[in-house]
Coordinates of C-alpha atoms in Angstrom, one line a residue:
M1 CA 180.6 -22.8 -20.5
A2 CA 180.5 -20.0 -18.0
T3 CA 178.4 -17.1 -16.8
K4 CA 180.1 -13.8 -17.0
E5 CA 179.0 -10.4 -15.5
V6 CA 179.9 -7.3 -17.4
D7 CA 178.9 -3.6 -17.4
I8 CA 178.5 -3.2 -21.2
L9 CA 178.1 -6.0 -23.7
I10 CA 178.5 -5.0 -27.3
I11 CA 177.3 -7.3 -30.1
G12 CA 179.4 -6.8 -33.3
A13 CA 182.9 -5.6 -33.9
G14 CA 182.5 -3.4 -36.9
P15 CA 183.3 0.4 -36.7
A16 CA 180.2 1.0 -34.6
G17 CA 181.0 -1.8 -32.1
L18 CA 184.7 -1.0 -31.9
T19 CA 184.0 2.7 -31.3
A20 CA 181.5 1.9 -28.7
G21 CA 184.0 -0.5 -27.1
L22 CA 186.6 2.3 -27.0
Y23 CA 184.3 4.8 -25.4
A24 CA 182.8 2.4 -22.9
A25 CA 186.1 1.0 -21.8
R26 CA 187.7 4.4 -21.6
A27 CA 184.9 5.3 -19.2
R28 CA 186.2 2.6 -16.9
L29 CA 183.3 0.2 -17.5
N30 CA 183.9 -3.6 -17.8
T31 CA 183.3 -3.9 -21.6
V32 CA 183.1 -7.0 -23.8
I33 CA 182.5 -7.1 -27.6
L34 CA 181.2 -10.3 -29.1
E35 CA 182.1 -10.9 -32.8
K36 CA 181.3 -14.1 -34.6
G37 CA 183.8 -13.4 -37.4
R38 CA 186.7 -11.2 -38.2
H39 CA 186.5 -7.7 -36.6
G40 CA 185.8 -4.8 -38.9
G41 CA 182.5 -5.6 -40.5
Q42 CA 181.8 -4.7 -44.1
I43 CA 184.5 -2.2 -44.4
A44 CA 187.1 -4.9 -43.6
T45 CA 186.6 -6.1 -47.2
T46 CA 187.4 -2.8 -48.8
A47 CA 190.8 -2.5 -50.3
L48 CA 190.9 1.3 -50.5
L49 CA 189.2 3.9 -48.3
E50 CA 189.4 7.6 -49.0
N51 CA 186.5 9.1 -47.0
W52 CA 187.6 8.6 -43.4
P53 CA 188.2 12.1 -42.1
G54 CA 191.8 13.0 -41.6
T55 CA 193.1 10.0 -43.6
I56 CA 193.4 10.6 -47.3
R57 CA 194.0 7.0 -48.2
T58 CA 193.9 3.8 -46.2
S59 CA 192.4 0.3 -46.4
G60 CA 189.4 -1.1 -44.6
P61 CA 191.5 -3.8 -42.8
E62 CA 194.1 -1.2 -41.8
L63 CA 191.6 1.2 -40.4
T64 CA 189.6 -1.4 -38.4
D65 CA 192.8 -3.0 -37.1
R66 CA 193.7 0.4 -35.6
M67 CA 190.2 0.7 -34.2
K68 CA 190.5 -2.7 -32.5
E69 CA 193.9 -1.9 -31.1
H70 CA 192.6 1.4 -29.8
A71 CA 189.6 -0.2 -28.0
E72 CA 191.8 -2.9 -26.5
H73 CA 194.3 -0.3 -25.3
F74 CA 191.7 1.0 -22.9
G75 CA 190.7 -2.5 -21.7
C76 CA 187.9 -3.5 -24.0
Q77 CA 187.9 -7.3 -24.4
I78 CA 187.0 -8.7 -27.8
V79 CA 185.7 -12.3 -27.8
R80 CA 185.3 -14.4 -30.9
D81 CA 181.8 -15.8 -30.3
E82 CA 178.3 -15.4 -31.6
A83 CA 175.2 -14.1 -29.7
V84 CA 172.4 -16.6 -30.5
E85 CA 169.8 -15.9 -27.8
V86 CA 168.9 -12.8 -25.7
D87 CA 166.6 -12.0 -22.9
F88 CA 166.2 -8.2 -22.2
S89 CA 163.2 -8.5 -19.9
G90 CA 165.0 -7.9 -16.6
Y91 CA 167.4 -5.4 -15.2
E92 CA 170.3 -7.7 -16.1
K93 CA 170.3 -8.3 -19.8
V94 CA 171.0 -12.0 -20.6
V95 CA 172.9 -12.9 -23.8
K96 CA 173.7 -16.6 -24.6
T97 CA 176.4 -17.5 -27.1
R98 CA 177.0 -20.2 -29.6
K99 CA 179.9 -21.5 -27.5
G100 CA 177.6 -21.9 -24.5
D101 CA 178.6 -18.9 -22.4
T102 CA 176.1 -16.6 -20.8
Y103 CA 176.7 -12.9 -20.3
L104 CA 174.8 -10.8 -17.7
A105 CA 175.1 -7.2 -18.7
K106 CA 173.9 -3.9 -17.2
A107 CA 173.5 -2.5 -20.7
V108 CA 173.8 -3.9 -24.2
I109 CA 174.8 -2.2 -27.4
L110 CA 173.6 -3.9 -30.6
A111 CA 175.9 -3.4 -33.5
P112 CA 175.6 -6.6 -35.6
G113 CA 175.7 -4.6 -38.8
A114 CA 174.0 -5.3 -42.2
Q115 CA 175.3 -7.1 -45.3
P116 CA 174.6 -6.0 -48.9
R117 CA 172.2 -8.4 -50.6
T118 CA 174.3 -10.3 -53.1
L119 CA 173.5 -11.8 -56.4
G120 CA 175.4 -15.0 -55.9
I121 CA 176.8 -15.1 -59.4
P122 CA 180.3 -16.2 -60.5
G123 CA 183.0 -13.6 -59.9
E124 CA 181.0 -11.5 -57.5
R125 CA 182.7 -12.7 -54.4
E126 CA 186.2 -13.0 -56.0
F127 CA 186.2 -9.4 -57.1
R128 CA 184.5 -7.7 -54.1
G129 CA 186.7 -4.7 -53.2
R130 CA 188.6 -5.2 -56.6
G131 CA 186.0 -3.7 -58.9
V132 CA 182.8 -5.0 -57.3
S133 CA 181.2 -2.5 -54.9
Y134 CA 178.0 -2.1 -53.0
C135 CA 178.5 1.6 -52.1
A136 CA 178.8 4.4 -54.7
T137 CA 179.4 7.0 -52.0
C138 CA 182.4 5.0 -50.8
D139 CA 183.9 4.1 -54.2
A140 CA 182.7 6.3 -57.0
D141 CA 186.0 8.3 -57.0
F142 CA 188.0 5.2 -57.8
F143 CA 186.2 4.9 -61.2
T144 CA 186.7 8.4 -62.5
D145 CA 186.7 8.4 -66.3
C146 CA 186.0 4.6 -66.3
R147 CA 183.1 2.5 -67.6
V148 CA 180.9 0.9 -64.9
V149 CA 177.7 -1.1 -64.7
V150 CA 175.0 -0.8 -62.1
V151 CA 172.6 -3.5 -61.0
G152 CA 169.3 -2.5 -59.4
S153 CA 166.5 -0.4 -60.7
G154 CA 164.9 0.6 -57.4
D155 CA 165.4 4.0 -55.9
A156 CA 168.8 3.2 -54.4
G157 CA 170.2 1.6 -57.6
V158 CA 168.9 4.4 -59.9
E159 CA 170.0 7.2 -57.6
E160 CA 173.4 5.7 -57.2
A161 CA 173.8 5.2 -60.9
M162 CA 173.0 8.9 -61.5
Y163 CA 175.5 9.8 -58.8
L164 CA 178.2 7.7 -60.5
T165 CA 177.7 9.8 -63.7
D166 CA 179.6 12.6 -62.0
F167 CA 182.7 10.4 -61.9
A168 CA 182.6 7.6 -64.5
A169 CA 182.8 8.2 -68.3
E170 CA 180.1 5.7 -68.9
V171 CA 177.4 4.3 -66.6
Y172 CA 175.2 1.4 -67.7
L173 CA 172.1 0.5 -65.7
I174 CA 171.3 -3.2 -66.0
V175 CA 167.5 -3.6 -65.9
I176 CA 165.6 -6.9 -65.9
H177 CA 162.4 -5.2 -67.2
D178 CA 161.2 -4.1 -70.7
E179 CA 162.4 -0.7 -71.9
G180 CA 161.1 2.2 -69.9
I181 CA 160.1 0.1 -66.8
L182 CA 162.0 0.8 -63.6
D183 CA 161.2 -0.2 -60.0
C184 CA 161.9 3.3 -58.6
T185 CA 159.4 6.1 -57.9
E186 CA 158.1 8.1 -60.8
V187 CA 160.1 11.2 -59.9
V188 CA 163.4 9.2 -59.9
K189 CA 162.4 7.4 -63.0
E190 CA 161.8 10.6 -65.0
R191 CA 165.1 12.0 -63.9
A192 CA 166.9 8.7 -64.9
L193 CA 165.3 8.3 -68.3
S194 CA 166.1 11.9 -69.2
H195 CA 169.7 11.8 -67.8
P196 CA 172.1 12.5 -70.7
K197 CA 174.9 10.3 -69.2
L198 CA 173.0 7.3 -68.0
K199 CA 172.6 4.4 -70.4
F200 CA 170.4 1.3 -70.1
K201 CA 170.6 -2.4 -70.8
W202 CA 167.0 -3.6 -70.9
N203 CA 165.7 -7.1 -70.4
S204 CA 169.0 -8.0 -68.9
M205 CA 170.5 -9.5 -65.8
L206 CA 174.1 -9.9 -64.6
H207 CA 175.2 -13.5 -65.3
E208 CA 178.9 -13.4 -64.5
I209 CA 181.8 -11.0 -63.5
K210 CA 185.2 -11.6 -65.1
G211 CA 188.7 -10.2 -64.6
D212 CA 192.2 -10.7 -63.4
D213 CA 193.6 -8.4 -60.8
G214 CA 190.4 -6.4 -61.1
V215 CA 187.1 -6.5 -63.0
T216 CA 187.5 -6.3 -66.8
S217 CA 184.1 -7.4 -68.1
V218 CA 180.7 -8.7 -67.3
V219 CA 178.5 -11.3 -69.0
L220 CA 174.9 -10.2 -69.4
K221 CA 172.0 -12.5 -70.0
N222 CA 168.9 -11.5 -72.0
V223 CA 165.9 -12.7 -69.9
K224 CA 163.7 -13.1 -72.9
T225 CA 166.1 -14.8 -75.4
G226 CA 168.6 -16.3 -73.0
Q227 CA 171.4 -14.8 -75.2
L228 CA 174.7 -14.0 -73.4
E229 CA 176.6 -10.9 -74.1
E230 CA 180.1 -10.0 -72.8
M231 CA 180.6 -6.3 -72.1
P232 CA 183.9 -4.7 -71.1
T233 CA 183.7 -2.7 -67.8
D234 CA 186.0 -1.5 -65.1
G235 CA 183.5 -1.8 -62.2
V236 CA 180.3 -3.3 -61.0
F237 CA 178.0 -1.6 -58.5
I238 CA 175.3 -3.8 -57.0
F239 CA 172.3 -2.2 -55.3
V240 CA 169.7 -4.9 -54.6
G241 CA 169.2 -4.0 -51.0
T242 CA 170.9 -4.8 -47.7
V243 CA 170.1 -7.4 -45.0
P244 CA 170.4 -6.4 -41.4
Q245 CA 171.9 -9.1 -39.2
T246 CA 169.1 -9.0 -36.7
D247 CA 167.3 -12.3 -37.0
F248 CA 168.3 -13.3 -33.4
L249 CA 166.6 -10.1 -32.1
K250 CA 163.1 -10.7 -33.5
G251 CA 160.5 -10.1 -30.8
K252 CA 163.2 -8.7 -28.5
V253 CA 163.4 -5.1 -29.7
E254 CA 161.2 -3.1 -32.0
M255 CA 162.2 -3.4 -35.7
D256 CA 160.8 -2.2 -39.0
D257 CA 159.4 -4.6 -41.6
R258 CA 162.9 -5.0 -43.1
G259 CA 164.5 -6.0 -39.8
Y260 CA 166.2 -2.7 -39.0
I261 CA 166.2 -1.8 -35.4
I262 CA 164.2 1.3 -34.4
A263 CA 166.1 3.5 -32.0
D264 CA 165.7 6.9 -30.3
H265 CA 167.4 9.4 -32.6
V266 CA 169.1 11.2 -29.7
T267 CA 170.3 8.4 -27.4
L268 CA 170.0 5.4 -29.8
E269 CA 168.2 3.5 -27.1
T270 CA 165.9 0.8 -28.5
S271 CA 162.3 0.0 -27.3
V272 CA 164.0 -1.7 -24.3
E273 CA 165.5 0.3 -21.5
G274 CA 169.3 -0.2 -21.3
V275 CA 169.6 -1.7 -24.8
F276 CA 171.0 0.5 -27.6
A277 CA 171.6 0.2 -31.3
A278 CA 174.5 1.5 -33.4
G279 CA 175.6 1.3 -37.0
D280 CA 174.1 -0.3 -40.1
C281 CA 171.7 -2.5 -38.1
R282 CA 169.5 0.5 -37.1
Q283 CA 167.0 2.4 -39.1
K284 CA 168.9 5.4 -40.5
Y285 CA 169.5 7.7 -43.5
L286 CA 173.2 7.1 -44.3
R287 CA 175.2 3.9 -43.7
Q288 CA 179.0 4.8 -43.8
V289 CA 182.0 4.1 -41.6
V290 CA 181.9 7.6 -40.2
T291 CA 178.2 7.4 -39.3
A292 CA 178.7 4.0 -37.7
A293 CA 181.6 5.3 -35.6
G294 CA 179.4 8.3 -34.6
D295 CA 176.6 5.9 -33.6
G296 CA 179.1 3.8 -31.5
A297 CA 180.2 6.9 -29.6
T298 CA 176.7 8.1 -28.9
A299 CA 175.4 4.6 -27.9
A300 CA 178.4 4.1 -25.5
V301 CA 178.0 7.5 -23.8
A302 CA 174.2 6.9 -23.5
A303 CA 174.8 3.4 -22.1
E304 CA 177.3 4.6 -19.6
R305 CA 174.9 7.3 -18.4
Y306 CA 172.2 4.6 -18.1
V307 CA 174.4 2.3 -16.1
R308 CA 175.5 5.0 -13.7
E309 CA 172.0 6.4 -13.2
E310 CA 170.4 3.0 -12.9
E311 CA 172.9 1.9 -10.3
L312 CA 172.4 5.0 -8.3
F313 CA 168.6 4.8 -8.6
R314 CA 168.6 1.2 -7.5
K315 CA 170.8 1.9 -4.5
E316 CA 169.0 5.2 -3.4
V317 CA 165.5 4.2 -4.2
L318 CA 164.6 0.6 -5.2
E319 CA 166.7 -1.1 -2.6
Q320 CA 165.8 1.1 0.4
E321 CA 164.3 -0.7 3.4
V322 CA 162.0 2.3 4.2
P323 CA 159.3 3.8 1.9
V324 CA 160.6 6.2 -0.7
V325 CA 158.6 9.3 -1.7
L326 CA 159.6 10.5 -5.2
G327 CA 158.6 14.1 -5.9
F328 CA 158.7 15.1 -9.6
W329 CA 159.2 18.7 -10.5
N330 CA 160.6 20.9 -13.2
P331 CA 162.3 24.3 -12.6
F332 CA 160.5 25.7 -15.6
V333 CA 157.0 24.7 -14.2
E334 CA 156.5 27.3 -11.5
A335 CA 153.6 25.4 -9.9
S336 CA 155.8 22.4 -9.2
I337 CA 158.4 24.3 -7.1
P338 CA 156.3 24.9 -3.9
K339 CA 154.7 21.5 -4.2
V340 CA 157.9 19.5 -4.0
A341 CA 159.0 21.8 -1.2
L342 CA 156.5 19.8 0.8
L343 CA 158.8 16.8 0.6
E344 CA 161.3 18.6 3.0
Q345 CA 158.5 19.1 5.5
L346 CA 157.4 15.5 5.1
Q347 CA 161.0 14.3 5.7
K348 CA 161.3 16.4 8.9
E349 CA 158.0 15.0 10.3
F350 CA 158.7 11.3 9.5
G351 CA 162.5 11.3 10.1
D352 CA 164.3 8.2 9.1
K353 CA 161.1 6.2 8.7
I354 CA 160.9 7.4 5.1
K355 CA 163.2 8.8 2.4
A356 CA 162.0 11.8 0.3
T357 CA 163.7 12.3 -3.0
K358 CA 163.2 15.0 -5.7
I359 CA 163.4 14.2 -9.4
D360 CA 164.0 17.1 -11.8
T361 CA 162.1 16.0 -14.9
Y362 CA 164.0 18.5 -17.0
R363 CA 167.3 16.8 -16.4
N364 CA 166.1 13.2 -15.8
Q365 CA 163.6 11.9 -18.2
R366 CA 164.1 8.2 -17.6
V367 CA 162.6 7.9 -14.2
P368 CA 159.4 10.0 -15.1
R369 CA 159.0 7.7 -18.1
R370 CA 159.3 4.6 -16.0
Y371 CA 156.4 5.8 -13.7
E372 CA 154.4 7.3 -16.5
I373 CA 154.6 10.8 -15.2
K374 CA 152.9 13.0 -17.8
K375 CA 152.9 16.3 -16.0
V376 CA 154.4 17.9 -12.8
P377 CA 154.1 18.3 -9.9
A378 CA 153.5 14.6 -9.1
V379 CA 154.5 12.2 -6.4
V380 CA 155.1 8.4 -6.4
V381 CA 155.3 6.5 -3.1
L382 CA 157.4 3.3 -3.3
K383 CA 157.9 0.4 -0.8
K384 CA 160.8 -1.9 -1.7
G385 CA 160.4 -0.8 -5.3
E386 CA 156.6 -1.4 -5.5
V387 CA 154.4 1.6 -6.3
M388 CA 152.1 2.2 -3.3
A389 CA 150.5 5.5 -4.4
K390 CA 150.7 8.0 -7.2
L391 CA 149.5 11.6 -6.7
E392 CA 149.2 14.3 -9.2
D393 CA 146.9 16.8 -7.4
F394 CA 148.0 16.9 -3.8
D395 CA 148.5 18.9 -0.7
Y396 CA 150.5 18.2 2.4
E397 CA 147.8 16.2 4.1
A398 CA 147.4 13.9 1.0
L399 CA 151.2 13.5 0.9
K400 CA 151.3 12.6 4.6
E401 CA 148.4 10.1 4.2
A402 CA 150.1 8.3 1.4
A403 CA 153.4 8.1 3.3
S404 CA 151.6 6.8 6.4
K405 CA 149.9 4.0 4.5
A406 CA 153.2 2.9 3.0
L407 CA 154.6 2.4 6.6
V408 CA 151.9 -0.1 7.5

C-alpha cells in the first residue's frame, strides 16, 4: 500500500486510455494508466479488424499491443490494478485501488469503457470474435454473401440488421414478440417490415450458439410453445444494449440515466474540473476504435492544458502572499479595454503591496467560469485565494477602494 503522486491518471487501457497515455506521456507529464484486466478493451477480443485507418487487416490484440508499446515508449506506466473509489472534490484528485494504493493526480482521464450486454447463453462466449459479434459496423464485411441472425428488436438491433442486408445474403431478425411487434420507433419499424431482404423469426429467442472453428448454427426457442429449432447460420449479431463500466463513478461526475458520462463536446471535460472522459464510457454517437482513440488524444491534450494552466494560476494567483486583483477583459468587447487599463494604474500606485493580473476571457474561459464572470469588464479581488470583492461596474476609485480593503 502506497500513496503515489502523478500528473495524469488514466483509468482504463482500451484504445482511448492507451492513446491518452501516449499523448500525455509524450507531453512530458508523469502518466499512469490503471487497468484491471488485459489492456485493449473490447477490441482485444476481435480476431480480425479492417477499419483501422491505414491498416487493411489486423487483429484487435495486435493493434492494442502496438498501442501499449507506443505509450510505454514515451514513458507511460501501465499498472494492473482497479480503481474502486474516487474523490474529485479537491485540487488533487484522489483515486484508491483494489490493491490498496492511493493515487493523487493533478488531472484524471476516465476511460473504463463499456461492455456489450450479453445473453449469457451456451456458445456465446466461446464464439465471440469467431462468428459472434456485437458490432455490425466493425464486422459486417466479414459476412458478405453469408447467412446471419440478429438479436435485438430495439432501434439499434433493427437498424444494424438493415445495415447487414447490404453485405449478407440472408439476414434473420430474432424477435421475442408476436408478428409485427418490434421495440423500435415507428419510423424504423415501418422501414424494417417493408425491407425486401430482412426476414423475421417471431415469438423466438436465442437458446444456444453452435459451431466448431466458427459459428455454424443457432438453436431458437419458441417462447409460446417451448419448441426448439436449429437453424444454420454463419454469424450471430447481438444488440441488446451496452453497459458502461462506470458504477464506481456514481455521484462523482454527471452521468445520464444509463450510466454514460456526460462530457463537454469540445474538451471532453466532465462536470468536474480536471476530470475528463474518453471512449465508450461517455455519451456519444459512435463507439468505434477510431473514435475512442480520437477521444483519448483530445482528453489528453485538454488535460495537459488544464494541468499547465492550473499550476501557473495557483503559483501566480492563489498562492500569492499579497492581494491579487484579477481584471477580466475581452479584445472584442471594446468597453473592457480602457477599464482593465486601470489595473496598470492601480499597480503603479500600490507597488508590490498587490499584484494586478489581466485575464483575457476570449482565450481563457476556465478562470472566468470559476468566478462566475458573465460579462466583461469585471474585477475580482483575492486574498490568499479567497474572494474579497467582485466588481462589474467600476471606476478607478471603486477599484482602489476594493484593493485597499483587501490589504487590511
